[in-house]
Short mmCIF file of C-alpha atoms in Angstrom, two decimals:
data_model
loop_
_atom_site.label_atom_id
_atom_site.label_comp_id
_atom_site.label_asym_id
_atom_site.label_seq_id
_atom_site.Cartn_x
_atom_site.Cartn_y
_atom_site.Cartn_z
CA UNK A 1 27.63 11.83 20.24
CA UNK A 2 27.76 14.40 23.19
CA UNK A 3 24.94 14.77 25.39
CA UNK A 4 24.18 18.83 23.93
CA UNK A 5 24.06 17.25 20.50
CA UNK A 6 21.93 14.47 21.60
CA UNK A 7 19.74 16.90 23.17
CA UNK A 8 19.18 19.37 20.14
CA UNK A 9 18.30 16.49 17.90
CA UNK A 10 15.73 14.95 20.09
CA UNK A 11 14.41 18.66 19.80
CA UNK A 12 14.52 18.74 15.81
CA UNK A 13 13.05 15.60 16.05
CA UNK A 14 9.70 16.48 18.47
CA UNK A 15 9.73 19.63 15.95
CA UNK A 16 8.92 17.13 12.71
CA UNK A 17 7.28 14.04 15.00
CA UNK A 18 9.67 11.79 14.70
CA UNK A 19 9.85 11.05 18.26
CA UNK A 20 8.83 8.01 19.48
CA UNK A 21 6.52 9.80 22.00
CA UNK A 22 4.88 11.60 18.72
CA UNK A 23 4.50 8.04 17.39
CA UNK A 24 3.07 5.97 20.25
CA UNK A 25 1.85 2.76 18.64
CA UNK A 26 -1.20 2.25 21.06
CA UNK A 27 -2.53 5.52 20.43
CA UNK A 28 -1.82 5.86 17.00
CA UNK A 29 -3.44 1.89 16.67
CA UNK A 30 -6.74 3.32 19.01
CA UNK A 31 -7.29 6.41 16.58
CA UNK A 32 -6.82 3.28 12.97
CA UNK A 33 -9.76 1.57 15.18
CA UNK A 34 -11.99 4.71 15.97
CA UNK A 35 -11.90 5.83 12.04
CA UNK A 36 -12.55 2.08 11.27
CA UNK A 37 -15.96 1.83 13.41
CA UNK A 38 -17.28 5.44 12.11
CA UNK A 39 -16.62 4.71 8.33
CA UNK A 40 -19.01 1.53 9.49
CA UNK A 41 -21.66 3.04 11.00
CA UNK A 42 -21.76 6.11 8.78
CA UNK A 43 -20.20 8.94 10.03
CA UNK A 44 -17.26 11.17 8.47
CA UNK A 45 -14.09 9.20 8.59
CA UNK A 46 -10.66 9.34 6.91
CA UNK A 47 -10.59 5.48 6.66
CA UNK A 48 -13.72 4.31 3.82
CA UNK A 49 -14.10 0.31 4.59
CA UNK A 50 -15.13 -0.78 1.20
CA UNK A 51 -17.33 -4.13 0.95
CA UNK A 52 -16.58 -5.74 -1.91
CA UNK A 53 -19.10 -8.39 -2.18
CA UNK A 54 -16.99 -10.96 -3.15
CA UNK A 55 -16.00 -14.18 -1.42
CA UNK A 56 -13.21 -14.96 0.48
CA UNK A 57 -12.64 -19.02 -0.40
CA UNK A 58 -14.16 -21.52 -2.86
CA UNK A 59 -12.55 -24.03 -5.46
CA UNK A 60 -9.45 -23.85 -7.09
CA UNK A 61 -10.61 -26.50 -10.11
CA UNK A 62 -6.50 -27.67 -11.60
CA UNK A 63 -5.76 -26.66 -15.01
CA UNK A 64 -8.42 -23.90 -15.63
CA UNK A 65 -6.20 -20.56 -16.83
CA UNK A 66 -7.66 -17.10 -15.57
CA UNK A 67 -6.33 -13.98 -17.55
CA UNK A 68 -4.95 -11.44 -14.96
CA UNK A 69 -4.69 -8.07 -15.39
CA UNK A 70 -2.96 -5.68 -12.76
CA UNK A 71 -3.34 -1.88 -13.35
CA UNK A 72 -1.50 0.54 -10.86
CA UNK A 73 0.26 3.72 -11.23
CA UNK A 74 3.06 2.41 -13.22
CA UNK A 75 2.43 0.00 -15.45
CA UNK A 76 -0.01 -2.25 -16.44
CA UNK A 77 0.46 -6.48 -16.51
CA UNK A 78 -0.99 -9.40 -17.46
CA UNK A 79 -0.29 -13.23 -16.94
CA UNK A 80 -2.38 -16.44 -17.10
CA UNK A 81 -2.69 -18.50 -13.93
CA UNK A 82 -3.08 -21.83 -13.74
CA UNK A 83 -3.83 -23.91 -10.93
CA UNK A 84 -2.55 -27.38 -10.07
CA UNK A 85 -3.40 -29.19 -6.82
CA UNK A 86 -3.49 -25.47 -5.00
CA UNK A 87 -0.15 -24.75 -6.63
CA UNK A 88 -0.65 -21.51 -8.84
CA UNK A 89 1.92 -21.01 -11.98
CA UNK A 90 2.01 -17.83 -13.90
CA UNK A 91 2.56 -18.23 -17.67
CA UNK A 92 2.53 -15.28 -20.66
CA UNK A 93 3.41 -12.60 -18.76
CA UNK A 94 3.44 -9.13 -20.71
CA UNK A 95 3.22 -5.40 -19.46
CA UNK A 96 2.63 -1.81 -20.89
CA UNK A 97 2.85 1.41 -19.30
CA UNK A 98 0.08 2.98 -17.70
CA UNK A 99 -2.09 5.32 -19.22
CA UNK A 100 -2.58 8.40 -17.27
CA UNK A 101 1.01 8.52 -15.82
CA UNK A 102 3.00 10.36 -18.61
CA UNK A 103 -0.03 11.87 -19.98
CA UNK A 104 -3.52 12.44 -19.08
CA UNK A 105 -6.53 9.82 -20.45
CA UNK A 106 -9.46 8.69 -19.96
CA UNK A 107 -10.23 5.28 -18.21
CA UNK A 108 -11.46 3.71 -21.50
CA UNK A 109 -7.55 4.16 -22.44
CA UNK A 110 -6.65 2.08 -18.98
CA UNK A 111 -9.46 -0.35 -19.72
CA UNK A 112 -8.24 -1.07 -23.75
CA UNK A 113 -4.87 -1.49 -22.62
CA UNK A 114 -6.00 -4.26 -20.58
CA UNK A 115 -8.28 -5.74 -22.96
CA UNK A 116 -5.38 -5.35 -25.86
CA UNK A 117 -2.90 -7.61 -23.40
CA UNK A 118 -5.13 -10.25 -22.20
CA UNK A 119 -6.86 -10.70 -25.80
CA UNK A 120 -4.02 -13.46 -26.57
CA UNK A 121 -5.40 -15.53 -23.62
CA UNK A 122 -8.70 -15.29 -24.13
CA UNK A 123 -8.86 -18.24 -26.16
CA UNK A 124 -7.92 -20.50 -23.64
CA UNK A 125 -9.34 -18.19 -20.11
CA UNK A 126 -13.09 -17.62 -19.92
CA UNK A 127 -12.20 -16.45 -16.37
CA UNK A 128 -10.74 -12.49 -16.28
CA UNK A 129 -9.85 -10.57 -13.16
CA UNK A 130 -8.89 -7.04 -12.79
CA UNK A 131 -6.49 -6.04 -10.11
CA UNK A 132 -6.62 -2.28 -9.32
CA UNK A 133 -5.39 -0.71 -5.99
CA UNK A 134 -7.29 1.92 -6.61
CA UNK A 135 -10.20 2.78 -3.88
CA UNK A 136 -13.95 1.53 -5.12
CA UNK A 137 -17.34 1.30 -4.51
CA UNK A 138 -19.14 -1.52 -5.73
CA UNK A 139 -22.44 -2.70 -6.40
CA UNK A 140 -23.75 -5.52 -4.99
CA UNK A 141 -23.64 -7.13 -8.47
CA UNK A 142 -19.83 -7.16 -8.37
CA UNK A 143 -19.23 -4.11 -10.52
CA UNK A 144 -17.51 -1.11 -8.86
CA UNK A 145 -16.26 2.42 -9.77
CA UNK A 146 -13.19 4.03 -8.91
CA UNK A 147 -13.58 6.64 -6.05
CA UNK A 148 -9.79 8.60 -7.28
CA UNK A 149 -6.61 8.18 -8.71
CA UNK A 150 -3.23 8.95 -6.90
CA UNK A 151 -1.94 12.00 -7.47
CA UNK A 152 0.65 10.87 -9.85
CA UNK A 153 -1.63 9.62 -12.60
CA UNK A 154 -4.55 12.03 -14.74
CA UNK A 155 -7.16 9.99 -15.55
CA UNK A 156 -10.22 11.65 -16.33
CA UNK A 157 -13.88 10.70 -17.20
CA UNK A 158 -13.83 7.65 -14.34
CA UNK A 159 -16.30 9.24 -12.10
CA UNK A 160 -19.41 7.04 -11.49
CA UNK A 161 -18.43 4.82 -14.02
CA UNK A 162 -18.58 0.97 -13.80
CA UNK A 163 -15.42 -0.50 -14.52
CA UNK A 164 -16.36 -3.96 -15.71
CA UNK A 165 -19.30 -2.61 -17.68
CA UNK A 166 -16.37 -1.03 -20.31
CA UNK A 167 -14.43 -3.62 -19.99
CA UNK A 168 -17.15 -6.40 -20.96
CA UNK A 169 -18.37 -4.07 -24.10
CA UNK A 170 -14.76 -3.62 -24.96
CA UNK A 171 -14.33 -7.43 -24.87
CA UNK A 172 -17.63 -8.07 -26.79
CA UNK A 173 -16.79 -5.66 -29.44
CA UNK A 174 -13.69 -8.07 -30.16
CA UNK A 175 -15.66 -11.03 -30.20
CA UNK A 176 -16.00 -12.34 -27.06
CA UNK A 177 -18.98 -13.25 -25.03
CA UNK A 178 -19.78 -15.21 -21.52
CA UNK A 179 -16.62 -14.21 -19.56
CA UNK A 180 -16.53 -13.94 -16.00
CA UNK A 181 -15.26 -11.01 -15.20
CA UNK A 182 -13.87 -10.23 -11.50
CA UNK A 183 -12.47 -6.36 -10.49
CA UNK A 184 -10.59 -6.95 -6.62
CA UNK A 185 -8.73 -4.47 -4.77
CA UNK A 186 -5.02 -5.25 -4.59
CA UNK A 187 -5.24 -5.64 -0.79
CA UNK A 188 -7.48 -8.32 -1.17
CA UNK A 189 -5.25 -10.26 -3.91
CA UNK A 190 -2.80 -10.36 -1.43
CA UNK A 191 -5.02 -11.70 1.07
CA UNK A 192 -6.18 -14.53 -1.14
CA UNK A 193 -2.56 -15.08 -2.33
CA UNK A 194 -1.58 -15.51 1.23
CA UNK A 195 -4.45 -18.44 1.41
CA UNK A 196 -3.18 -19.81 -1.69
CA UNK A 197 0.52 -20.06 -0.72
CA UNK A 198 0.19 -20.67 3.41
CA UNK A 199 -2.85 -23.07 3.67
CA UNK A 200 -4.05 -23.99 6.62
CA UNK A 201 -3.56 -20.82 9.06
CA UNK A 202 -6.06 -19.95 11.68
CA UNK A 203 -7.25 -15.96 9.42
CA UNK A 204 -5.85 -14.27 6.57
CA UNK A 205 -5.30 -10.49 6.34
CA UNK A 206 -3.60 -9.04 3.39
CA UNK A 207 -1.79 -5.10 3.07
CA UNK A 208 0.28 -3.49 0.01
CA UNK A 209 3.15 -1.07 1.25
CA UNK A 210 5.22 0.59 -1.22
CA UNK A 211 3.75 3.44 -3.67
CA UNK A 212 0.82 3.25 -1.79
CA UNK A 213 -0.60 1.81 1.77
CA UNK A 214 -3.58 -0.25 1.86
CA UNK A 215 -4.96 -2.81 3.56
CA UNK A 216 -8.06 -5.53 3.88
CA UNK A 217 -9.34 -8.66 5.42
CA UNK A 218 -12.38 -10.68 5.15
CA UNK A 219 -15.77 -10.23 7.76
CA UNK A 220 -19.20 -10.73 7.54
CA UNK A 221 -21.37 -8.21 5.21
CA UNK A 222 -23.51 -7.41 8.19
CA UNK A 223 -21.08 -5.35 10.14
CA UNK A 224 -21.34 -2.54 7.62
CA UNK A 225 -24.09 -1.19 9.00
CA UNK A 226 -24.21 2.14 7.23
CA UNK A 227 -25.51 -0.07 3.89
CA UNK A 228 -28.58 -0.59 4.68
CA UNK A 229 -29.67 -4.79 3.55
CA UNK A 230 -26.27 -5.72 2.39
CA UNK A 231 -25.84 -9.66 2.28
CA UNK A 232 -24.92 -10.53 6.09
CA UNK A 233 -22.07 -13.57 4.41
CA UNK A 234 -18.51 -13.57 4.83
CA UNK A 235 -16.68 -10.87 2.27
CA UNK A 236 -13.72 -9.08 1.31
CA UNK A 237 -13.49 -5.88 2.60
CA UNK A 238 -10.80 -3.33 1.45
CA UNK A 239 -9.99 -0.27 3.82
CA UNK A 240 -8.88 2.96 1.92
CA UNK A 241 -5.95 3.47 4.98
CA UNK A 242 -4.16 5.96 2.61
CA UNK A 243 -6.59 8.49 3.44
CA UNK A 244 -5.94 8.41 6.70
CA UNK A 245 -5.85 11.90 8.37
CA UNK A 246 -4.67 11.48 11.89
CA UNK A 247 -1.06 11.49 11.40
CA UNK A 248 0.95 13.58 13.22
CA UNK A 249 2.44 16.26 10.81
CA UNK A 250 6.01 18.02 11.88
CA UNK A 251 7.51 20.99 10.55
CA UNK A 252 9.65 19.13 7.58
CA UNK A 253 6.16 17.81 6.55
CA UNK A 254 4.69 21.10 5.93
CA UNK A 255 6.25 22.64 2.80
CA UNK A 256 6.32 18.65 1.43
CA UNK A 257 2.49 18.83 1.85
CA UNK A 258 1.59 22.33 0.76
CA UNK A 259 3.55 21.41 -2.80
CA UNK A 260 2.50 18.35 -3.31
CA UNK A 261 -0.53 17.49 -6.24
CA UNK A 262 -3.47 17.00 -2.84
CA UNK A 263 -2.24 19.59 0.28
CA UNK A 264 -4.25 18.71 3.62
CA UNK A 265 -5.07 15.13 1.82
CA UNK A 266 -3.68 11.31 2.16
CA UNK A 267 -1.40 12.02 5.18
CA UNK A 268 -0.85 8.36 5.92
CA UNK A 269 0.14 8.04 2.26
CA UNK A 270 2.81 11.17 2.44
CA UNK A 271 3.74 9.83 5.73
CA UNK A 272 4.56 6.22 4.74
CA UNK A 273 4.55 5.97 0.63
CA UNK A 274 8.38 5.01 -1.35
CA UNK A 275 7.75 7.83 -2.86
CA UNK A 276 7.99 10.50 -0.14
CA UNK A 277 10.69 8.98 2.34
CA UNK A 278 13.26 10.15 0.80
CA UNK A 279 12.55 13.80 0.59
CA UNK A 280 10.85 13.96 4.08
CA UNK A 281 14.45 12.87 5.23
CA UNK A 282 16.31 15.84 3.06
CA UNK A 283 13.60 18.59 4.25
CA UNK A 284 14.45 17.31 8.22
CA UNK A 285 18.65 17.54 6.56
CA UNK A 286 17.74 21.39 5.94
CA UNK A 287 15.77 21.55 9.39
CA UNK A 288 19.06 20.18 10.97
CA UNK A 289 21.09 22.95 8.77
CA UNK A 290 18.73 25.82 9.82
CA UNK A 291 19.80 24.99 13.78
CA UNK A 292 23.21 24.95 12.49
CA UNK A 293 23.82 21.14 13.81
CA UNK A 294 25.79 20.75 10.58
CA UNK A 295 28.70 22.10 8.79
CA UNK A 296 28.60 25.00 6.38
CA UNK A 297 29.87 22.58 3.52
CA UNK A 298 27.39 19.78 4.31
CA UNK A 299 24.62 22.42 4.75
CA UNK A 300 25.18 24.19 1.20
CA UNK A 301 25.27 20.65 -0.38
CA UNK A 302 21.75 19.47 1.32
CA UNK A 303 20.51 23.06 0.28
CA UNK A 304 21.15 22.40 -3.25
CA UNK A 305 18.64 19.94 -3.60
CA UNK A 306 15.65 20.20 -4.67
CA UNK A 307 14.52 16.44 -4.16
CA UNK A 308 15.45 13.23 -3.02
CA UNK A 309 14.65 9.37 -3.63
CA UNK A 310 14.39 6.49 -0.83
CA UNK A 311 17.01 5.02 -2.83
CA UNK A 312 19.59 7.71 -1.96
CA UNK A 313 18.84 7.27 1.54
CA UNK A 314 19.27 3.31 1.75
CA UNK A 315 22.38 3.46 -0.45
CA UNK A 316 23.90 5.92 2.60
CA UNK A 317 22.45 3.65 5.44
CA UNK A 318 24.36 0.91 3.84
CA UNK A 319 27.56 2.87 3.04
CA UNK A 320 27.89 5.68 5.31
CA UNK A 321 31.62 6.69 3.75
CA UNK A 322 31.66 5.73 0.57
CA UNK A 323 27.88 5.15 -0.37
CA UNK A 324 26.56 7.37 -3.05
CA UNK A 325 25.00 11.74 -2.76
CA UNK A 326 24.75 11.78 0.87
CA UNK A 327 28.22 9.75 1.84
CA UNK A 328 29.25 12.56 -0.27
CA UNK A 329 28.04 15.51 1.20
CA UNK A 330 28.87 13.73 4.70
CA UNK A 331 32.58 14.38 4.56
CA UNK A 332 33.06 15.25 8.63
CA UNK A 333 32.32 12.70 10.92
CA UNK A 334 30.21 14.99 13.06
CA UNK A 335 27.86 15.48 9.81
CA UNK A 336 28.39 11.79 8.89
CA UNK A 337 27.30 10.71 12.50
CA UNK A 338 24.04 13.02 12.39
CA UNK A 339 22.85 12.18 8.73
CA UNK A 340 22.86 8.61 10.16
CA UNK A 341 20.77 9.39 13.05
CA UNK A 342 18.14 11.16 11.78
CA UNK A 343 17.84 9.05 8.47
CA UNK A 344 17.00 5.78 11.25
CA UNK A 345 14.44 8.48 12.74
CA UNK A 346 12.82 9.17 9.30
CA UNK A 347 12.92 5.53 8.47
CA UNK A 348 11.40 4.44 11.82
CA UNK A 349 8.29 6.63 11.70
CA UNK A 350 6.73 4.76 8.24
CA UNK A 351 7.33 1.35 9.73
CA UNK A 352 5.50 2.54 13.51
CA UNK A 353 2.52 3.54 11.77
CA UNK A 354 2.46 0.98 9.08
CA UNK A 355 2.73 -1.89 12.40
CA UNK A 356 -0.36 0.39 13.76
CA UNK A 357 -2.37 0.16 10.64
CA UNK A 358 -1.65 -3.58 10.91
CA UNK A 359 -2.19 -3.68 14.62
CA UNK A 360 -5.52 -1.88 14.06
CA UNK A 361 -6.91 -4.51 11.40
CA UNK A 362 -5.51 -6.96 13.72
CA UNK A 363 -7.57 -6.37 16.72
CA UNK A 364 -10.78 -5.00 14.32
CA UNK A 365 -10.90 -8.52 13.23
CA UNK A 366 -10.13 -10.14 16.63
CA UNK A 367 -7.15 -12.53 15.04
CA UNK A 368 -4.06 -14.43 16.48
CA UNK A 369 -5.11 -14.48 19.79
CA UNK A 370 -3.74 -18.31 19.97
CA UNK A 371 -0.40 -18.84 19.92
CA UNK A 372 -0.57 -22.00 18.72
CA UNK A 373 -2.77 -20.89 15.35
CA UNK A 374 -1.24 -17.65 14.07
CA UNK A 375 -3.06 -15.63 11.92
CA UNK A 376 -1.60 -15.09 8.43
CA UNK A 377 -0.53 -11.39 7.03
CA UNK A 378 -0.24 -10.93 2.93
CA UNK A 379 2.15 -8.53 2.74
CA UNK A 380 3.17 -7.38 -0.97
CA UNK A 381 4.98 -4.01 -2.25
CA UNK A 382 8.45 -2.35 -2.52
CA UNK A 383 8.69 -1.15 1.06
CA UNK A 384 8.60 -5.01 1.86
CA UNK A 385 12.02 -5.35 -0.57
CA UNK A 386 13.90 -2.93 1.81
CA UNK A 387 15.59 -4.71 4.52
CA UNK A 388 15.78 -1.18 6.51
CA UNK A 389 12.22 -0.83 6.73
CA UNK A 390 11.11 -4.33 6.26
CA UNK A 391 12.99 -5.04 9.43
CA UNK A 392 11.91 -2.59 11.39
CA UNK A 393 8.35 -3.23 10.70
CA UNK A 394 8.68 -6.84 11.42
CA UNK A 395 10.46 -6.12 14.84
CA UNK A 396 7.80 -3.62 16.02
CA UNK A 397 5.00 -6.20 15.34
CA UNK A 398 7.04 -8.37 17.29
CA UNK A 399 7.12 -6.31 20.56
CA UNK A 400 4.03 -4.57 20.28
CA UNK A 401 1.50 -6.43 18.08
CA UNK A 402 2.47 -9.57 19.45
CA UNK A 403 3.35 -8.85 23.04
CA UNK A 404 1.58 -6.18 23.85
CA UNK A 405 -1.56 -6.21 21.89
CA UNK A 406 -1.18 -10.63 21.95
CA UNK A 407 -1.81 -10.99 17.98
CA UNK A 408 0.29 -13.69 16.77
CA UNK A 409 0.66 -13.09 12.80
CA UNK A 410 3.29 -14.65 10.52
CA UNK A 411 3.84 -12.57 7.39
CA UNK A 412 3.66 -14.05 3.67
CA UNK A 413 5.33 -12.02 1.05
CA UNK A 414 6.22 -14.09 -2.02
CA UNK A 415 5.96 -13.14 -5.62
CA UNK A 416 3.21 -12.10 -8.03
CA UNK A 417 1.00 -12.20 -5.05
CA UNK A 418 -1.51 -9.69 -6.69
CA UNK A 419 -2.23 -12.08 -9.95
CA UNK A 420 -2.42 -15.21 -7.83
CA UNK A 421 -4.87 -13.83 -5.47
CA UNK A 422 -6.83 -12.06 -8.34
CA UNK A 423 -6.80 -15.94 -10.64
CA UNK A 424 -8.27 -17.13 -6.95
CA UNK A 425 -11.01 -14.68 -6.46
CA UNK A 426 -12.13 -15.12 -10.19
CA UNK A 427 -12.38 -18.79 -10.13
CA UNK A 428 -13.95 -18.31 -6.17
CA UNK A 429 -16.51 -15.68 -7.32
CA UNK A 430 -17.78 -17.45 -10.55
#
């Protein structure tokens, strides 16, 4: 690539903040922290830290099945877990799609969907957990409400409404009585899952990247000071990162936020969520077009589109001739050579803020600081299935969690870490 080329792309790219100066991991991990401490002490923040109320650790007794149920945007699943000697197995498995996704309902449709799949298991599980990464407030009885739904789901009639209240009547208008019922964010699964599968690690910290960004760790009740008398014992404590407003915003991010279902809302999420990669990367394409860096061909065939999935961008990183819509369009090397470039740029800006978020919980909680007794990260979520941002993410908390910051963290990502934590936190929380 010639130097004037070189030059009017690192332009383009300061125009969106892509640039690595736009992205600076220390400041971006300073302004995670300051959001952090003023949702604590009660000011305005774009970061809610959510107590939970429920406990990080207990017994896992062998051979007692808890019925799992994991609601999310998509779908939603059950399995019974059983436990044997701290070894978690995962029979019965069965899904549905979600309510709300295709068409709008109410969360009593969410709720007997649930109930309808885990009714087979009840006859054998008196323990029930409900996975949701949704954002909630609970009580300090260990019932909680849902705050909001993404954008892609329409669920109505959920405001101020306790979730395990419905579910319990919907279970004891089917017969059954005297369950313990657990609702836990799906950060916190994670988190517990992590436990579960990588004993004996100094802390545990658990995140979900894929749809949506979240994260959570464990800390004493006592730090929330902006609930006044909460229970000063250790908790689980989910952050609602997705909300997260201090994200620099470049020009390709403008029309994608002013058409989207929340404009001037959940910038981290738009920023860093599977489902908005790959059409930040074609609006920066027609950016690149408008300055004329590309060919007339290649332009008219990027300005044809009206969207485009994460999926057609990794397909190209991995086959730059041959692979797939934008190998296509990419028929001159000098188009071919710049599609590549800026698709690492759009990829690289997820993963820096992602390894700030984590950086940020990381030095909130104080953990890793010995070498020799690493701290353990729950990771868990599509985003962690692509090598080409799973990578990058792992080699920026390498050099700058790690090195610069000195948090030592090894990340867990296995599977069905949402159920396993969730079968832990029921049978901890009884």
């Amino acid at each position: 690539m010639d130097t004037t080329t070189r030059a009017q792309l690192e332009s383009l790219l300061a125009s969106c903040c892509l640039s690595e100066s736009d992205m600076d991991l220390r400041t971006l991990t300073q302004l995670f922290i300051t959001q952090m401490r003023i949702a604590l002490y009660g000011g305005k923040s774009s970061i809610p830290m959510l107590p939970t109320f429920l406990k990080p650790f207990g017994e896992l007794p062998d051979g007692q099945p808890v019925a799992v149920a994991e609601i999310d945007d998509r779908e939603v699943k059950v399995s019974l877990v059983t436990f044997q000697e701290g070894k978690p197995s995962l029979t019965e498995q069965d899904s549905f799609p979600v309510p709300g996704r295709e068409y709008p309902a109410p969360l009593e449709d969410l709720l007997f969907a649930a109930a309808e799949l885990l009714e087979p298991m009840l006859d054998r599980a008196k323990d029930v957990a409900l996975c949701l990464p949704f954002p909630m407030d609970y009580d300090s009885k260990g019932d909680a409400c849902i705050r909001r739904f993404p954008g892609n789901m329409e669920v109505s009639d959920y405001e101020g409404r306790s979730i395990l209240a419905i579910l319990r009547e919907e279970f004891r208008e089917r017969g059954y009585e005297d369950l313990n019922l657990v609702v836990i964010p799906q950060t916190n699964a994670v988190q517990l899952a992590a436990a579960v599968e990588t004993p004996g690690q100094s802390r545990y910290q658990g995140f979900t990247w894929g749809t949506n960004i979240d994260g959570g760790f464990a800390a004493p009740g006592s730090m929330v000071v902006r609930w006044y008398a909460i229970p000063s014992h250790l908790m689980l404590m989910d952050c609602g990162f997705s909300t997260f407003e201090q994200v620099p915003m470049g020009m390709a991010d403008l029309p994608k936020d002013r058409d989207c279902y929340a404009p001037g809302l959940d910038l981290l999420l738009k920023a860093v969520s599977t489902d908005y990669i790959g059409d930040t990367y074609r609006l920066v394409m027609l950016k690149a077009a408008e300055r004329k860096l590309l060919t007339f061909g290649c332009s008219r065939s990027f300005l044809s589109l009206t969207t485009m999935d994460l999926a057609t961008v990794i397909e190209f990183l991995k086959d730059p001739v041959t692979g797939g819509t934008i190998a296509h369009f990419c028929q001159e090397p000098q188009d071919r050579e710049i599609a590549l470039f800026l698709a690492n740029a759009v990829l690289d800006r997820p993963a820096r803020l992602v390894c700030a978020m984590l950086s940020a919980m990381a030095s909130f909680a104080g953990i890793g600081r010995d070498p020799e007794a690493p701290a353990c990260l729950g990771g868990f979520g599509e985003a962690l299935e692509i090598p080409q941002l799973r990578d990058r993410l792992e080699t920026l908390m390498q050099s700058f969690t790690r090195d610069v910051l000195g948090h030592h963290i090894t990340l867990c990502t296995t599977q069905d870490m949402p159920a396993v934590g969730s079968a832990a936190a029921a049978l901890y929380n009884r």
